[in-house]
Amino acid sequence: MITFKQIDALYWIAELGSFEAAANKLNMSQSAISKRIQELEETFDVEIFDRSKRNARLTEKGAELLDYAKDLLERRDYLLERVSTREVLVRRFRLGVTELTAFTWLPALVEALREAYPKVQIEPSVELSSELFRKLESDELDLVIVPDAYSDSRFLSTPLGSVENAWMCAPWLVSEPDPVGLEALAGYTVLTQGSHSGTGLLYERWLAAHAVQMPRKLTSHNLLVQVGLALSGVGVSYLPKACLSHLIERGELRALETEPALPQVGYVALHRGDRQFGLNQNVAQLAVQCCDFSRLLF
């Protein structure tokens, strides 16, 4: 008699590449996970992993068994999520967001999640878009909310809202009247978020498409640092317009009108197509309802 615990062990060893990594994922000892594989091998009287290799490499029969195992796990998860009431669904949900989401509407999303799934344990992670995308790839996160800068057929994408950014600086820094050309901005220190940021990556592509180079760049991966440097007159930065409107209204920041204007940045919820589709898709829809980049929390 095979068990889902054995199937889980097989799946995660194959997915993560080692018995040790799978044991950590499943909060088990390595000896316990090895025992589950031995039990499977005894049940089917086949060798599942080639133990002559350093990494956990499947045999031909092991690869065939893995295909069936994936189907079983998908059906199990679908059954649990469809038949169980949301009130009794117990699961960890690993949610990744960038700083802007964390500073604006993340609390609303967490509250909506807790209301919809009272027993789901929410584990948020706030990091750069590139790191969130990497962790989604390696199955360290279930769903991420990032700028729409990554195209990958392995992930399901749900469009959320978009963010209007503007070039901003201390009011006294730029003497040119609006609209300011991009060539004129190139004469100032430009504060960028760099290519590890989804927004930074999109705007690097946009500037390259307009054949504009910014020779004096200062990169910071921290949004609050970007705001602080702009307020201090260190340089010009692209910043979210709506949630910083109070600084613009008080005359502490100047939002430059530029020609051409910065394009808006669309945000998406990404999750893997081969992971617990029901809950992930439901969370993505909650994100659609809660998405609001207009106000900072402080």
XYZ file of C-alpha atoms in Angstrom:
298
model
C 0.000 0.000 0.000
C 1.493 3.299 -1.078
C 0.856 6.510 0.856
C 0.787 10.192 -0.018
C 3.694 10.680 2.391
C 5.802 8.402 0.204
C 4.615 10.178 -2.948
C 5.421 13.567 -1.389
C 8.932 12.345 -0.574
C 9.492 11.151 -4.145
C 8.190 14.397 -5.624
C 10.275 16.742 -3.483
C 13.505 14.758 -3.827
C 13.131 14.893 -7.607
C 12.099 18.550 -7.539
C 14.833 19.816 -5.203
C 17.598 17.479 -6.314
C 18.604 15.852 -3.041
C 17.297 13.839 -0.106
C 18.598 16.505 2.282
C 16.747 19.379 0.585
C 13.522 17.367 0.467
C 13.877 16.466 4.151
C 14.226 20.168 5.023
C 11.222 21.023 2.873
C 9.050 18.402 4.571
C 10.444 19.051 8.071
C 11.727 15.486 8.319
C 14.997 13.744 9.051
C 16.974 12.512 6.068
C 16.751 8.939 7.344
C 12.940 9.170 7.516
C 12.646 10.397 3.946
C 15.053 7.683 2.779
C 12.837 5.112 4.474
C 9.810 6.326 2.537
C 11.661 5.856 -0.749
C 12.809 2.384 0.322
C 9.191 1.499 1.071
C 8.150 2.635 -2.406
C 10.941 0.614 -3.993
C 9.896 -2.470 -2.051
C 6.247 -1.989 -3.046
C 7.023 -1.774 -6.770
C 10.166 -3.939 -6.670
C 12.102 -1.342 -8.684
C 14.993 1.026 -8.024
C 13.685 4.607 -8.070
C 16.920 6.571 -7.690
C 20.314 5.762 -9.183
C 22.447 5.612 -6.060
C 25.664 5.476 -8.072
C 25.220 9.181 -8.839
C 26.114 11.992 -6.443
C 22.818 13.822 -6.950
C 19.387 12.263 -6.596
C 18.892 11.109 -10.184
C 15.827 9.091 -11.133
C 16.063 5.777 -12.901
C 13.902 5.209 -15.960
C 11.232 3.520 -13.826
C 11.611 6.253 -11.219
C 10.892 8.933 -13.829
C 7.789 7.040 -14.936
C 6.619 6.750 -11.336
C 7.216 10.480 -10.809
C 4.839 11.336 -13.672
C 2.078 9.341 -11.994
C 3.003 10.831 -8.609
C 2.580 14.390 -9.902
C -0.858 13.570 -11.211
C -1.855 12.013 -7.875
C -0.633 15.021 -5.896
C -2.435 17.480 -8.163
C -5.671 15.533 -7.786
C -5.225 15.319 -4.023
C -4.650 19.066 -3.706
C -7.590 19.819 -5.966
C -9.821 17.560 -3.869
C -8.715 19.137 -0.586
C -9.189 22.688 -1.809
C -12.561 22.042 -3.484
C -14.197 19.816 -0.887
C -12.763 21.258 2.336
C -14.337 24.452 3.609
C -11.983 27.407 3.690
C -12.361 27.547 7.453
C -10.665 24.176 7.928
C -8.022 24.435 5.178
C -4.682 24.415 7.000
C -1.629 25.384 4.989
C 1.381 27.626 4.907
C 1.100 30.288 2.251
C 4.400 31.903 1.277
C 3.699 35.302 -0.245
C 6.379 37.483 -1.826
C 6.000 41.213 -2.489
C 8.186 44.180 -3.334
C 8.630 47.225 -1.097
C 5.972 49.309 -2.816
C 3.275 46.706 -2.170
C 4.487 46.265 1.413
C 4.317 50.034 1.986
C 0.843 50.443 0.483
C -1.761 47.653 0.245
C -0.153 44.511 1.715
C -2.084 44.833 5.047
C -5.381 44.861 3.138
C -4.395 41.688 1.285
C -3.291 39.916 4.470
C -6.575 40.857 6.163
C -8.572 39.543 3.203
C -6.564 36.316 3.235
C -7.139 35.794 6.943
C -10.858 36.386 6.527
C -11.112 33.952 3.617
C -8.757 31.303 5.065
C -8.678 31.662 8.869
C -6.321 28.743 9.456
C -3.867 29.395 6.637
C -0.522 30.548 8.000
C 0.674 33.536 5.937
C 4.447 33.907 5.566
C 5.226 37.206 3.781
C 8.596 37.999 2.241
C 9.596 41.511 1.085
C 12.462 41.516 -1.412
C 13.635 42.717 -4.801
C 11.691 41.480 -7.821
C 14.592 39.392 -9.132
C 14.964 37.583 -5.806
C 11.210 36.986 -5.547
C 11.209 35.544 -9.065
C 14.154 33.278 -8.212
C 12.397 32.010 -5.092
C 9.226 31.340 -7.072
C 11.298 29.308 -9.541
C 12.870 27.263 -6.743
C 9.511 26.767 -5.002
C 10.486 28.798 -1.950
C 7.420 31.014 -2.474
C 3.875 30.162 -3.545
C 2.914 33.478 -5.146
C 4.704 36.765 -5.812
C 3.471 40.258 -6.633
C 5.956 42.022 -8.895
C 6.165 44.455 -11.816
C 5.286 42.788 -15.107
C 8.906 42.479 -16.221
C 9.230 38.699 -16.377
C 7.757 36.547 -19.123
C 7.855 32.829 -18.411
C 5.393 30.203 -19.595
C 5.911 28.151 -16.427
C 4.021 30.736 -14.383
C 0.415 31.845 -14.408
C 0.074 35.626 -14.418
C -2.869 37.624 -13.069
C -2.810 41.347 -13.940
C -3.253 43.682 -10.968
C -3.126 47.473 -10.986
C -0.540 49.746 -12.548
C 1.689 52.405 -11.008
C 2.182 55.875 -12.462
C 5.746 56.972 -11.836
C 7.253 60.381 -12.405
C 10.744 61.789 -12.365
C 11.065 63.589 -9.018
C 13.644 65.740 -7.305
C 14.080 68.522 -4.777
C 12.236 71.639 -6.115
C 15.432 73.662 -6.493
C 17.535 71.003 -8.252
C 16.301 71.178 -11.863
C 16.133 74.646 -13.355
C 14.544 73.701 -16.683
C 10.792 74.394 -17.024
C 8.339 71.618 -17.836
C 8.317 69.644 -20.010
C 11.903 68.532 -19.422
C 13.588 66.453 -22.116
C 15.293 63.180 -21.253
C 18.544 64.591 -22.633
C 18.366 67.375 -20.046
C 17.874 64.829 -17.246
C 21.028 63.059 -18.380
C 22.971 66.066 -17.099
C 21.949 65.312 -13.513
C 22.700 62.447 -11.174
C 19.944 59.919 -11.773
C 18.877 57.734 -8.867
C 17.905 54.303 -10.181
C 16.677 51.059 -8.649
C 18.867 48.899 -10.889
C 18.023 45.827 -12.942
C 17.338 43.638 -9.884
C 14.199 45.737 -9.400
C 11.338 44.966 -11.769
C 10.592 48.664 -12.185
C 14.284 49.407 -12.659
C 14.558 46.693 -15.308
C 11.518 47.985 -17.206
C 12.826 51.550 -17.203
C 16.305 50.484 -18.264
C 14.701 48.808 -21.284
C 12.558 51.894 -21.923
C 15.526 54.275 -21.807
C 17.508 51.984 -24.108
C 14.576 51.936 -26.556
C 14.743 55.763 -26.615
C 18.530 55.646 -27.052
C 18.996 57.659 -23.834
C 21.997 57.107 -21.605
C 22.289 58.364 -18.048
C 26.042 58.630 -17.413
C 25.726 59.745 -13.779
C 23.770 57.002 -12.084
C 23.467 56.166 -8.406
C 21.762 52.838 -7.716
C 19.851 51.949 -4.583
C 17.633 48.905 -4.100
C 15.686 50.529 -1.258
C 12.631 52.616 -2.136
C 12.765 54.726 1.028
C 16.421 55.479 0.348
C 15.457 56.604 -3.158
C 12.874 58.988 -1.687
C 15.332 60.291 0.911
C 18.042 60.952 -1.673
C 15.601 62.766 -3.922
C 14.374 64.910 -1.001
C 17.990 65.730 -0.161
C 18.705 67.012 -3.650
C 21.246 64.300 -4.468
C 19.632 63.593 -7.820
C 16.529 62.865 -9.877
C 14.640 59.611 -9.372
C 11.600 57.860 -10.828
C 9.124 57.438 -7.962
C 5.446 56.441 -7.563
C 3.395 59.578 -8.035
C 0.127 58.813 -6.200
C 1.529 57.629 -2.884
C 4.043 60.526 -2.731
C 1.475 63.168 -3.666
C 1.570 64.595 -0.117
C 5.277 65.451 -0.553
C 4.561 67.056 -3.927
C 1.643 69.083 -2.492
C 3.814 70.317 0.382
C 6.487 71.437 -2.085
C 9.100 69.010 -0.752
C 9.355 67.172 -4.068
C 8.869 68.373 -7.619
C 7.268 65.940 -10.057
C 8.806 66.760 -13.415
C 6.771 66.661 -16.585
C 9.026 64.995 -19.107
C 8.923 64.436 -22.832
C 8.353 61.582 -23.356
C 6.600 60.720 -20.081
C 7.489 57.595 -18.144
C 5.245 54.647 -18.990
C 3.125 53.181 -16.232
C 4.351 49.963 -14.618
C 1.867 47.123 -14.511
C 1.962 44.697 -11.587
C 1.053 41.023 -11.723
C 0.535 38.132 -9.336
C 2.656 35.175 -10.454
C 2.414 31.575 -9.341
C 3.564 28.277 -10.733
C 1.070 26.432 -12.894
C 2.018 23.092 -11.332
C 1.405 24.085 -7.699
C -1.935 23.899 -5.838
C -3.791 25.893 -8.463
C -6.998 26.520 -6.494
C -5.614 28.404 -3.512
C -2.988 30.272 -5.541
C -5.573 31.462 -8.031
C -7.935 32.506 -5.239
C -5.171 34.549 -3.606
C -4.409 36.162 -6.964
C -8.057 37.213 -7.252
C -7.983 38.634 -3.713
C -4.917 40.625 -4.775
C -6.890 42.056 -7.705
C -9.570 43.269 -5.281
C -7.113 44.738 -2.740
C -4.544 46.269 -5.092
C -4.160 49.986 -4.342
C -0.838 51.752 -4.802
C -2.221 55.208 -4.035
C -1.322 55.630 -0.344
C 1.702 54.927 1.814
C 0.969 53.403 5.208
C 2.890 56.173 6.989
